[in-house]
Amino acid sequence: MQDPFTLQVAKREKFCDRDKEKAELLDHIRNNHHVVLSAKRKIGKSSLVEQVFNEIEQEGILTVYADLFSVTSEKDFVSIFATSVVKGIGRGAADARSFQAKVGALFTRIVPSLEFKPEGAKIEVRLDKAAGVNLLLEDLMDGLYKHVERIKQRVTVCLDEFQEITLLKESKKIEGTLRSRIQFGENVSFLFVGSRRRILKDMFNDKNKPFYKIAYPMDIAEIPREDFVAYIQERFKSTEKTCSPSVAGLIYDSVAGHTYYVQKLASLSWCGTELLCDEHTVRAAYKNLLKIEAATELEGVWKGLSLGQKSVMKALAKDPTKSPYSLEYSSTYGLATGTIRRAIEALLSEDLVEISPDGTYEITNPVFRAWLNNMSSSIDL
């Protein structure tokens, strides 16, 4: 039997809940609103966008999805964005001629091409090397709006991990150019999605930034416990295995409801189950989860932190607090207030630390928190 859980973008029966968020996002798109969608990493943003895009495509709205996580330069950003736009516009082209008929005359500084290979069709774009980033971006946006006007079709563009452009040298120019085109465009809505929440929100809430108040804010939290428990039970049942509500609840609680880790712990528990999943199976799977995450991600992140950041991470893993800068907290963990302040600012920017709704500073990743607490005696600073 095939594993009924997924660590990829959740589709069809593997997508859990999000009915409220889905309805809200659909309402924004149908009303041509721009949205800034923020959430911690691997909480389900991409899966939600996938579900929403599937639905609006059935309504005749063209979709464009660009993943900016790997952006390393200004022209890299334009290339990724342009390739995504061309893919969206050229979707469904049967051959190179029909593809050119759709996209060939839209741009002056961007040259798209379609090549059919044994592994499938491949779309590429070539950028005018003599043109600056602003001219290329203006050409791209103008071409997109030209297409919208020509075919009288609405478009929704998702720029995933949008905050990554702030790392680029000319990020302010990019933001300014995008803003100037977006605010006067019609029938094109933008989803600005990101997981480095503090940076993303600052881009849209700071009155001195180009994107100030251009989009409706929307946050994605953990899926409610009762919904995920029912989902876990159903997925086990679909493969003729059984997981009781209490054991499914243990899976959820062990990783604080974090979407990715619920799926992963459920998957590991399912693999360790012959017929009936019990607490012993889940606890063994959880130990395995910690080992896997340490080897594949956590140790790498840990090594990249400064000594002060490591010390603060260990303190917050053990003792989340509303007063990290207090004399009592700094004395308890032998840290200078300045060290704590600098470390927390950096950790908040990287979304390794978050401030909960009640004002508590805590480790964002529940598995990272557990790993630090379980392994602190053997972790070298």
mmCIF file of C-alpha atoms in Angstrom:
data_model
loop_
_atom_site.group_PDB
_atom_site.id
_atom_site.type_symbol
_atom_site.label_atom_id
_atom_site.label_comp_id
_atom_site.label_asym_id
_atom_site.label_seq_id
_atom_site.Cartn_x
_atom_site.Cartn_y
_atom_site.Cartn_z
ATOM 1 C CA MET A 1 0.000 0.000 0.000
ATOM 2 C CA GLN A 2 1.103 3.548 -0.729
ATOM 3 C CA ASP A 3 1.727 6.039 2.067
ATOM 4 C CA PRO A 4 -1.508 8.100 2.356
ATOM 5 C CA PHE A 5 0.277 11.163 3.732
ATOM 6 C CA THR A 6 2.352 13.733 1.839
ATOM 7 C CA LEU A 7 5.333 16.007 2.411
ATOM 8 C CA GLN A 8 4.788 17.819 -0.877
ATOM 9 C CA VAL A 9 2.101 20.297 -1.910
ATOM 10 C CA ALA A 10 -1.088 18.603 -0.694
ATOM 11 C CA LYS A 11 -3.514 17.797 -3.500
ATOM 12 C CA ARG A 12 -6.986 16.317 -3.691
ATOM 13 C CA GLU A 13 -7.673 13.900 -0.820
ATOM 14 C CA LYS A 14 -4.317 14.675 0.831
ATOM 15 C CA PHE A 15 -5.342 18.301 1.381
ATOM 16 C CA CYS A 16 -6.676 18.868 4.881
ATOM 17 C CA ASP A 17 -9.265 21.489 5.803
ATOM 18 C CA ARG A 18 -8.420 25.176 5.197
ATOM 19 C CA ASP A 19 -12.038 25.773 4.140
ATOM 20 C CA LYS A 20 -12.193 29.153 5.879
ATOM 21 C CA GLU A 21 -8.873 30.367 4.483
ATOM 22 C CA LYS A 22 -9.715 29.032 1.046
ATOM 23 C CA ALA A 23 -13.046 30.871 1.002
ATOM 24 C CA GLU A 24 -11.400 34.101 2.166
ATOM 25 C CA LEU A 25 -8.660 33.940 -0.462
ATOM 26 C CA LEU A 26 -11.140 33.081 -3.207
ATOM 27 C CA ASP A 27 -13.262 36.064 -2.202
ATOM 28 C CA HIS A 28 -10.266 38.388 -2.469
ATOM 29 C CA ILE A 29 -9.288 37.053 -5.896
ATOM 30 C CA ARG A 30 -12.815 37.225 -7.272
ATOM 31 C CA ASN A 31 -12.939 40.855 -6.158
ATOM 32 C CA ASN A 32 -9.565 41.548 -7.813
ATOM 33 C CA HIS A 33 -7.831 42.324 -4.514
ATOM 34 C CA HIS A 34 -4.106 42.041 -3.908
ATOM 35 C CA VAL A 35 -3.248 39.877 -0.876
ATOM 36 C CA VAL A 36 -0.150 39.472 1.282
ATOM 37 C CA LEU A 37 -0.289 35.921 2.624
ATOM 38 C CA SER A 38 2.084 35.118 5.473
ATOM 39 C CA ALA A 39 2.722 32.043 7.601
ATOM 40 C CA LYS A 40 5.576 30.151 9.174
ATOM 41 C CA ARG A 41 7.515 27.758 6.941
ATOM 42 C CA LYS A 42 5.876 24.507 5.834
ATOM 43 C CA ILE A 43 2.510 25.366 7.339
ATOM 44 C CA GLY A 44 0.588 24.855 4.093
ATOM 45 C CA LYS A 45 0.677 28.140 2.129
ATOM 46 C CA SER A 46 1.618 26.532 -1.183
ATOM 47 C CA SER A 47 -1.001 23.810 -0.773
ATOM 48 C CA LEU A 48 -3.655 26.456 -0.130
ATOM 49 C CA VAL A 49 -2.601 28.452 -3.202
ATOM 50 C CA GLU A 50 -2.653 25.243 -5.277
ATOM 51 C CA GLN A 51 -6.225 24.495 -4.190
ATOM 52 C CA VAL A 52 -7.367 28.059 -4.847
ATOM 53 C CA PHE A 53 -5.659 28.199 -8.249
ATOM 54 C CA ASN A 54 -7.297 24.934 -9.297
ATOM 55 C CA GLU A 55 -10.692 26.437 -8.522
ATOM 56 C CA ILE A 56 -10.241 29.840 -10.131
ATOM 57 C CA GLU A 57 -8.809 28.250 -13.278
ATOM 58 C CA GLN A 58 -12.150 26.485 -13.642
ATOM 59 C CA GLU A 59 -13.756 29.933 -13.504
ATOM 60 C CA GLY A 60 -11.643 31.147 -16.412
ATOM 61 C CA ILE A 61 -9.029 33.099 -14.450
ATOM 62 C CA LEU A 62 -5.479 32.670 -15.718
ATOM 63 C CA THR A 63 -2.926 31.806 -13.005
ATOM 64 C CA VAL A 64 0.788 32.566 -12.779
ATOM 65 C CA TYR A 65 2.969 31.074 -10.031
ATOM 66 C CA ALA A 66 6.578 32.163 -9.411
ATOM 67 C CA ASP A 67 8.709 30.671 -6.629
ATOM 68 C CA LEU A 68 11.304 33.281 -5.646
ATOM 69 C CA PHE A 69 13.009 31.304 -2.891
ATOM 70 C CA SER A 70 16.123 30.679 -4.993
ATOM 71 C CA VAL A 71 16.528 34.255 -6.298
ATOM 72 C CA THR A 72 20.177 35.387 -6.171
ATOM 73 C CA SER A 73 20.249 38.519 -8.346
ATOM 74 C CA GLU A 74 18.012 41.154 -9.891
ATOM 75 C CA LYS A 75 18.080 39.573 -13.350
ATOM 76 C CA ASP A 76 17.536 36.161 -11.768
ATOM 77 C CA PHE A 77 14.340 37.561 -10.261
ATOM 78 C CA VAL A 78 13.180 38.934 -13.635
ATOM 79 C CA SER A 79 14.053 35.642 -15.349
ATOM 80 C CA ILE A 80 12.084 33.521 -12.846
ATOM 81 C CA PHE A 81 9.137 35.926 -12.892
ATOM 82 C CA ALA A 82 9.160 36.208 -16.695
ATOM 83 C CA THR A 83 9.374 32.439 -17.193
ATOM 84 C CA SER A 84 6.364 31.984 -14.892
ATOM 85 C CA VAL A 85 4.348 34.638 -16.743
ATOM 86 C CA VAL A 86 5.194 33.101 -20.122
ATOM 87 C CA LYS A 87 4.248 29.630 -18.847
ATOM 88 C CA GLY A 88 0.919 30.940 -17.636
ATOM 89 C CA ILE A 89 0.101 32.785 -20.843
ATOM 90 C CA GLY A 90 1.388 30.006 -23.102
ATOM 91 C CA ARG A 91 -0.319 27.180 -21.221
ATOM 92 C CA GLY A 92 -2.079 24.806 -23.566
ATOM 93 C CA ALA A 93 -0.068 25.690 -26.669
ATOM 94 C CA ALA A 94 0.076 22.621 -28.922
ATOM 95 C CA ASP A 95 3.246 23.590 -30.778
ATOM 96 C CA ALA A 96 5.878 26.309 -31.121
ATOM 97 C CA ARG A 97 3.774 28.237 -33.660
ATOM 98 C CA SER A 98 0.698 28.459 -31.447
ATOM 99 C CA PHE A 99 2.946 29.326 -28.495
ATOM 100 C CA GLN A 100 4.484 32.244 -30.400
ATOM 101 C CA ALA A 101 1.023 33.374 -31.429
ATOM 102 C CA LYS A 102 0.128 33.675 -27.741
ATOM 103 C CA VAL A 103 3.265 35.292 -26.322
ATOM 104 C CA GLY A 104 5.570 36.302 -29.172
ATOM 105 C CA ALA A 105 4.402 39.887 -29.654
ATOM 106 C CA LEU A 106 3.886 40.817 -26.015
ATOM 107 C CA PHE A 107 7.419 41.804 -25.081
ATOM 108 C CA THR A 108 10.231 43.852 -26.610
ATOM 109 C CA ARG A 109 13.140 43.061 -24.283
ATOM 110 C CA ILE A 110 12.134 39.520 -23.278
ATOM 111 C CA VAL A 111 12.286 36.720 -25.836
ATOM 112 C CA PRO A 112 10.310 33.571 -24.901
ATOM 113 C CA SER A 113 10.823 30.199 -26.563
ATOM 114 C CA LEU A 114 9.198 26.774 -26.459
ATOM 115 C CA GLU A 115 11.107 23.593 -27.215
ATOM 116 C CA PHE A 116 9.662 20.098 -27.293
ATOM 117 C CA LYS A 117 11.975 17.435 -25.872
ATOM 118 C CA PRO A 118 11.493 13.718 -25.090
ATOM 119 C CA GLU A 119 10.861 14.589 -21.444
ATOM 120 C CA GLY A 120 8.265 17.188 -22.413
ATOM 121 C CA ALA A 121 7.859 20.831 -23.421
ATOM 122 C CA LYS A 122 10.389 23.325 -22.042
ATOM 123 C CA ILE A 123 9.729 27.043 -21.853
ATOM 124 C CA GLU A 124 12.638 29.459 -21.542
ATOM 125 C CA VAL A 125 13.117 33.217 -21.720
ATOM 126 C CA ARG A 126 16.076 35.233 -22.941
ATOM 127 C CA LEU A 127 16.576 38.696 -21.491
ATOM 128 C CA ASP A 128 18.011 41.703 -23.346
ATOM 129 C CA LYS A 129 21.515 41.928 -21.837
ATOM 130 C CA ALA A 130 21.740 45.642 -22.562
ATOM 131 C CA ALA A 131 18.563 46.464 -20.633
ATOM 132 C CA GLY A 132 18.535 47.273 -16.941
ATOM 133 C CA VAL A 133 16.373 45.432 -14.444
ATOM 134 C CA ASN A 134 13.761 48.189 -14.306
ATOM 135 C CA LEU A 135 13.310 48.226 -18.088
ATOM 136 C CA LEU A 136 13.034 44.431 -18.158
ATOM 137 C CA LEU A 137 10.491 44.433 -15.358
ATOM 138 C CA GLU A 138 8.481 47.210 -16.991
ATOM 139 C CA ASP A 139 8.503 45.252 -20.260
ATOM 140 C CA LEU A 140 7.306 42.132 -18.466
ATOM 141 C CA MET A 141 4.486 43.890 -16.633
ATOM 142 C CA ASP A 142 3.412 45.820 -19.725
ATOM 143 C CA GLY A 143 3.333 42.589 -21.732
ATOM 144 C CA LEU A 144 1.220 40.899 -19.083
ATOM 145 C CA TYR A 145 -1.306 43.754 -19.084
ATOM 146 C CA LYS A 146 -1.288 43.800 -22.886
ATOM 147 C CA HIS A 147 -2.255 40.114 -22.860
ATOM 148 C CA VAL A 148 -5.033 40.762 -20.335
ATOM 149 C CA GLU A 149 -6.439 43.570 -22.454
ATOM 150 C CA ARG A 150 -6.179 41.539 -25.664
ATOM 151 C CA ILE A 151 -8.029 38.451 -24.501
ATOM 152 C CA LYS A 152 -10.232 40.094 -21.848
ATOM 153 C CA GLN A 153 -9.177 37.517 -19.280
ATOM 154 C CA ARG A 154 -8.424 38.108 -15.619
ATOM 155 C CA VAL A 155 -5.105 36.968 -14.144
ATOM 156 C CA THR A 156 -3.915 36.120 -10.649
ATOM 157 C CA VAL A 157 -0.159 36.170 -10.027
ATOM 158 C CA CYS A 158 1.410 34.446 -7.014
ATOM 159 C CA LEU A 159 4.900 35.590 -6.015
ATOM 160 C CA ASP A 160 5.928 32.960 -3.467
ATOM 161 C CA GLU A 161 8.623 33.792 -0.876
ATOM 162 C CA PHE A 162 8.320 37.373 -2.076
ATOM 163 C CA GLN A 163 10.368 38.755 0.820
ATOM 164 C CA GLU A 164 13.515 37.268 -0.742
ATOM 165 C CA ILE A 165 13.766 40.255 -3.082
ATOM 166 C CA THR A 166 14.724 42.412 -0.081
ATOM 167 C CA LEU A 167 18.117 40.658 -0.115
ATOM 168 C CA LEU A 168 18.905 42.054 -3.564
ATOM 169 C CA LYS A 169 21.027 45.179 -4.007
ATOM 170 C CA GLU A 170 18.397 46.943 -6.122
ATOM 171 C CA SER A 171 15.397 45.685 -4.175
ATOM 172 C CA LYS A 172 13.983 49.181 -3.649
ATOM 173 C CA LYS A 173 13.989 49.824 -7.414
ATOM 174 C CA ILE A 174 12.266 46.491 -8.024
ATOM 175 C CA GLU A 175 9.626 47.237 -5.394
ATOM 176 C CA GLY A 176 9.074 50.722 -6.811
ATOM 177 C CA THR A 177 8.716 49.484 -10.392
ATOM 178 C CA LEU A 178 6.321 46.716 -9.382
ATOM 179 C CA ARG A 179 4.236 49.123 -7.316
ATOM 180 C CA SER A 180 3.974 51.648 -10.145
ATOM 181 C CA ARG A 181 2.687 48.993 -12.541
ATOM 182 C CA ILE A 182 0.487 47.078 -10.085
ATOM 183 C CA GLN A 183 -1.455 50.057 -8.698
ATOM 184 C CA PHE A 184 -2.655 51.178 -12.135
ATOM 185 C CA GLY A 185 -3.254 47.751 -13.633
ATOM 186 C CA GLU A 186 -6.709 46.279 -14.102
ATOM 187 C CA ASN A 187 -7.931 42.688 -13.960
ATOM 188 C CA VAL A 188 -4.638 41.407 -12.504
ATOM 189 C CA SER A 189 -4.492 40.503 -8.818
ATOM 190 C CA PHE A 190 -1.305 39.635 -6.941
ATOM 191 C CA LEU A 191 -0.677 37.219 -4.076
ATOM 192 C CA PHE A 192 2.479 38.125 -2.188
ATOM 193 C CA VAL A 193 3.323 34.997 -0.196
ATOM 194 C CA GLY A 194 6.103 34.523 2.333
ATOM 195 C CA SER A 195 7.389 32.663 5.378
ATOM 196 C CA ARG A 196 9.823 35.231 6.769
ATOM 197 C CA ARG A 197 6.862 36.977 8.261
ATOM 198 C CA ARG A 198 8.471 39.943 9.940
ATOM 199 C CA ILE A 199 10.249 41.053 6.768
ATOM 200 C CA LEU A 200 7.202 40.427 4.590
ATOM 201 C CA LYS A 201 4.849 42.342 6.843
ATOM 202 C CA ASP A 202 7.317 45.219 7.134
ATOM 203 C CA MET A 203 7.281 45.526 3.329
ATOM 204 C CA PHE A 204 3.526 46.197 3.397
ATOM 205 C CA ASN A 205 3.075 47.983 6.752
ATOM 206 C CA ASP A 206 5.903 50.538 6.667
ATOM 207 C CA LYS A 207 4.588 53.805 5.217
ATOM 208 C CA ASN A 208 8.032 54.523 3.788
ATOM 209 C CA LYS A 209 8.044 51.319 1.700
ATOM 210 C CA PRO A 210 6.687 51.119 -1.891
ATOM 211 C CA PHE A 211 4.142 48.387 -1.074
ATOM 212 C CA TYR A 212 2.604 50.207 1.894
ATOM 213 C CA LYS A 213 -1.086 49.239 2.191
ATOM 214 C CA ILE A 214 -1.306 47.901 -1.379
ATOM 215 C CA ALA A 215 -2.597 44.468 -0.314
ATOM 216 C CA TYR A 216 -5.023 42.889 2.123
ATOM 217 C CA PRO A 217 -3.187 41.061 4.946
ATOM 218 C CA MET A 218 -3.953 37.387 5.487
ATOM 219 C CA ASP A 219 -2.252 35.052 7.972
ATOM 220 C CA ILE A 220 -2.289 31.255 7.931
ATOM 221 C CA ALA A 221 -2.133 29.427 11.256
ATOM 222 C CA GLU A 222 -2.127 25.756 12.220
ATOM 223 C CA ILE A 223 -5.057 23.604 11.138
ATOM 224 C CA PRO A 224 -7.462 23.085 14.082
ATOM 225 C CA ARG A 225 -6.809 19.940 16.104
ATOM 226 C CA GLU A 226 -10.200 18.319 15.572
ATOM 227 C CA ASP A 227 -9.946 18.698 11.808
ATOM 228 C CA PHE A 228 -6.450 17.246 11.604
ATOM 229 C CA VAL A 229 -7.318 14.371 13.958
ATOM 230 C CA ALA A 230 -10.246 13.407 11.734
ATOM 231 C CA TYR A 231 -8.011 13.710 8.657
ATOM 232 C CA ILE A 232 -5.326 11.421 10.169
ATOM 233 C CA GLN A 233 -7.926 8.801 11.036
ATOM 234 C CA GLU A 234 -9.428 8.944 7.559
ATOM 235 C CA ARG A 235 -6.051 8.582 5.835
ATOM 236 C CA PHE A 236 -5.197 5.526 7.951
ATOM 237 C CA LYS A 237 -8.617 4.049 7.226
ATOM 238 C CA SER A 238 -8.145 4.552 3.472
ATOM 239 C CA THR A 239 -5.303 2.007 3.625
ATOM 240 C CA GLU A 240 -7.157 -0.425 5.900
ATOM 241 C CA LYS A 241 -5.222 0.595 8.986
ATOM 242 C CA THR A 242 -6.654 2.027 12.200
ATOM 243 C CA CYS A 243 -5.699 5.055 14.253
ATOM 244 C CA SER A 244 -7.876 6.033 17.220
ATOM 245 C CA PRO A 245 -8.799 9.666 17.978
ATOM 246 C CA SER A 246 -6.480 9.701 21.000
ATOM 247 C CA VAL A 247 -3.495 8.385 19.032
ATOM 248 C CA ALA A 248 -4.199 10.772 16.137
ATOM 249 C CA GLY A 249 -4.350 13.527 18.750
ATOM 250 C CA LEU A 250 -0.962 12.422 20.088
ATOM 251 C CA ILE A 251 0.491 12.795 16.576
ATOM 252 C CA TYR A 252 -0.923 16.321 16.357
ATOM 253 C CA ASP A 253 0.133 17.374 19.866
ATOM 254 C CA SER A 254 3.654 15.970 19.571
ATOM 255 C CA VAL A 255 4.475 18.537 16.875
ATOM 256 C CA ALA A 256 2.178 21.324 18.131
ATOM 257 C CA GLY A 257 -0.080 21.002 15.088
ATOM 258 C CA HIS A 258 2.589 22.122 12.619
ATOM 259 C CA THR A 259 1.197 21.028 9.231
ATOM 260 C CA TYR A 260 4.386 19.631 7.697
ATOM 261 C CA TYR A 261 5.388 17.765 10.833
ATOM 262 C CA VAL A 262 1.900 16.384 11.412
ATOM 263 C CA GLN A 263 2.045 14.905 7.922
ATOM 264 C CA LYS A 264 5.593 13.611 8.454
ATOM 265 C CA LEU A 265 4.984 12.113 11.897
ATOM 266 C CA ALA A 266 1.737 10.559 10.656
ATOM 267 C CA SER A 267 3.646 9.117 7.706
ATOM 268 C CA LEU A 268 6.369 7.628 9.917
ATOM 269 C CA SER A 269 3.716 6.250 12.285
ATOM 270 C CA TRP A 270 1.807 4.750 9.348
ATOM 271 C CA CYS A 271 4.979 3.073 8.073
ATOM 272 C CA GLY A 272 5.491 1.537 11.516
ATOM 273 C CA THR A 273 1.921 0.266 11.742
ATOM 274 C CA GLU A 274 0.776 -3.154 10.593
ATOM 275 C CA LEU A 275 -2.897 -2.786 11.413
ATOM 276 C CA LEU A 276 -3.403 -0.680 14.556
ATOM 277 C CA CYS A 277 -1.377 2.452 15.283
ATOM 278 C CA ASP A 278 -0.773 2.884 19.022
ATOM 279 C CA GLU A 279 1.072 5.295 21.303
ATOM 280 C CA HIS A 280 4.246 3.187 21.288
ATOM 281 C CA THR A 281 4.362 3.404 17.485
ATOM 282 C CA VAL A 282 3.913 7.193 17.523
ATOM 283 C CA ARG A 283 6.569 7.736 20.187
ATOM 284 C CA ALA A 284 9.061 5.599 18.259
ATOM 285 C CA ALA A 285 8.209 7.496 15.080
ATOM 286 C CA TYR A 286 8.711 10.800 16.909
ATOM 287 C CA LYS A 287 12.230 9.823 17.976
ATOM 288 C CA ASN A 288 12.947 8.917 14.373
ATOM 289 C CA LEU A 289 11.521 12.273 13.236
ATOM 290 C CA LEU A 290 13.939 14.156 15.492
ATOM 291 C CA LYS A 291 16.884 12.215 14.092
ATOM 292 C CA ILE A 292 15.800 12.805 10.502
ATOM 293 C CA GLU A 293 15.205 16.532 10.971
ATOM 294 C CA ALA A 294 18.481 16.982 12.839
ATOM 295 C CA ALA A 295 20.455 15.344 10.044
ATOM 296 C CA THR A 296 18.658 17.030 7.143
ATOM 297 C CA GLU A 297 18.002 20.559 8.431
ATOM 298 C CA LEU A 298 18.358 21.459 12.094
ATOM 299 C CA GLU A 299 22.080 20.829 12.490
ATOM 300 C CA GLY A 300 22.790 22.940 9.424
ATOM 301 C CA VAL A 301 20.700 25.849 10.723
ATOM 302 C CA TRP A 302 22.313 25.515 14.143
ATOM 303 C CA LYS A 303 25.843 25.709 12.748
ATOM 304 C CA GLY A 304 24.964 28.895 10.905
ATOM 305 C CA LEU A 305 23.975 30.765 14.073
ATOM 306 C CA SER A 306 26.247 33.040 16.090
ATOM 307 C CA LEU A 307 27.179 32.123 19.659
ATOM 308 C CA GLY A 308 24.736 34.684 21.025
ATOM 309 C CA GLN A 309 21.921 33.393 18.823
ATOM 310 C CA LYS A 310 22.604 29.814 19.905
ATOM 311 C CA SER A 311 22.500 30.814 23.562
ATOM 312 C CA VAL A 312 19.199 32.634 23.132
ATOM 313 C CA MET A 313 17.717 29.753 21.127
ATOM 314 C CA LYS A 314 18.596 27.326 23.923
ATOM 315 C CA ALA A 315 17.137 29.660 26.542
ATOM 316 C CA LEU A 316 13.870 30.181 24.643
ATOM 317 C CA ALA A 317 13.575 26.457 23.880
ATOM 318 C CA LYS A 318 13.718 25.735 27.583
ATOM 319 C CA ASP A 319 11.919 28.816 28.834
ATOM 320 C CA PRO A 320 9.647 30.801 26.449
ATOM 321 C CA THR A 321 9.052 34.234 27.946
ATOM 322 C CA LYS A 322 7.197 37.494 27.578
ATOM 323 C CA SER A 323 10.175 39.365 29.033
ATOM 324 C CA PRO A 324 13.370 38.220 27.281
ATOM 325 C CA TYR A 325 15.114 41.533 28.005
ATOM 326 C CA SER A 326 14.426 41.547 31.736
ATOM 327 C CA LEU A 327 17.256 41.466 34.253
ATOM 328 C CA GLU A 328 15.861 38.252 35.725
ATOM 329 C CA TYR A 329 15.884 36.436 32.364
ATOM 330 C CA SER A 330 19.342 37.656 31.364
ATOM 331 C CA SER A 331 20.742 36.723 34.774
ATOM 332 C CA THR A 332 19.160 33.279 34.725
ATOM 333 C CA TYR A 333 20.872 32.394 31.437
ATOM 334 C CA GLY A 334 24.057 34.393 31.919
ATOM 335 C CA LEU A 335 23.479 36.646 28.918
ATOM 336 C CA ALA A 336 23.896 40.374 28.487
ATOM 337 C CA THR A 337 20.704 42.225 27.583
ATOM 338 C CA GLY A 338 22.398 43.619 24.461
ATOM 339 C CA THR A 339 23.333 40.113 23.335
ATOM 340 C CA ILE A 340 19.740 38.946 23.793
ATOM 341 C CA ARG A 341 18.348 41.949 21.933
ATOM 342 C CA ARG A 342 20.659 41.567 18.933
ATOM 343 C CA ALA A 343 20.087 37.815 18.781
ATOM 344 C CA ILE A 344 16.302 38.078 18.977
ATOM 345 C CA GLU A 345 16.179 40.739 16.252
ATOM 346 C CA ALA A 346 18.133 38.451 13.932
ATOM 347 C CA LEU A 347 16.155 35.340 14.888
ATOM 348 C CA LEU A 348 12.828 37.126 14.360
ATOM 349 C CA SER A 349 13.962 38.222 10.898
ATOM 350 C CA GLU A 350 14.827 34.633 10.002
ATOM 351 C CA ASP A 351 11.531 33.425 11.534
ATOM 352 C CA LEU A 352 13.420 31.089 13.867
ATOM 353 C CA VAL A 353 11.766 32.894 16.783
ATOM 354 C CA GLU A 354 8.230 34.273 16.830
ATOM 355 C CA ILE A 355 6.067 36.316 19.168
ATOM 356 C CA SER A 356 2.851 34.473 19.983
ATOM 357 C CA PRO A 357 -0.503 36.302 20.166
ATOM 358 C CA ASP A 358 -0.132 36.623 23.961
ATOM 359 C CA GLY A 359 3.297 38.238 23.600
ATOM 360 C CA THR A 360 5.466 35.215 24.382
ATOM 361 C CA TYR A 361 8.815 34.905 22.592
ATOM 362 C CA GLU A 362 9.259 31.279 21.526
ATOM 363 C CA ILE A 363 10.979 28.995 19.028
ATOM 364 C CA THR A 364 8.917 28.926 15.822
ATOM 365 C CA ASN A 365 9.671 25.326 14.841
ATOM 366 C CA PRO A 366 8.304 22.843 17.432
ATOM 367 C CA VAL A 367 10.671 20.096 16.309
ATOM 368 C CA PHE A 368 13.647 22.440 16.552
ATOM 369 C CA ARG A 369 12.506 23.330 20.079
ATOM 370 C CA ALA A 370 12.250 19.667 21.079
ATOM 371 C CA TRP A 371 15.617 18.869 19.497
ATOM 372 C CA LEU A 372 17.307 21.673 21.424
ATOM 373 C CA ASN A 373 15.759 20.565 24.710
ATOM 374 C CA ASN A 374 16.556 16.869 24.145
ATOM 375 C CA MET A 375 20.070 17.407 22.832
ATOM 376 C CA SER A 376 21.212 20.513 24.711
ATOM 377 C CA SER A 377 23.623 18.583 26.909
ATOM 378 C CA SER A 378 25.537 17.376 23.848
ATOM 379 C CA ILE A 379 25.337 20.492 21.631
ATOM 380 C CA ASP A 380 28.544 22.495 21.567
ATOM 381 C CA LEU A 381 28.317 26.237 21.327
#
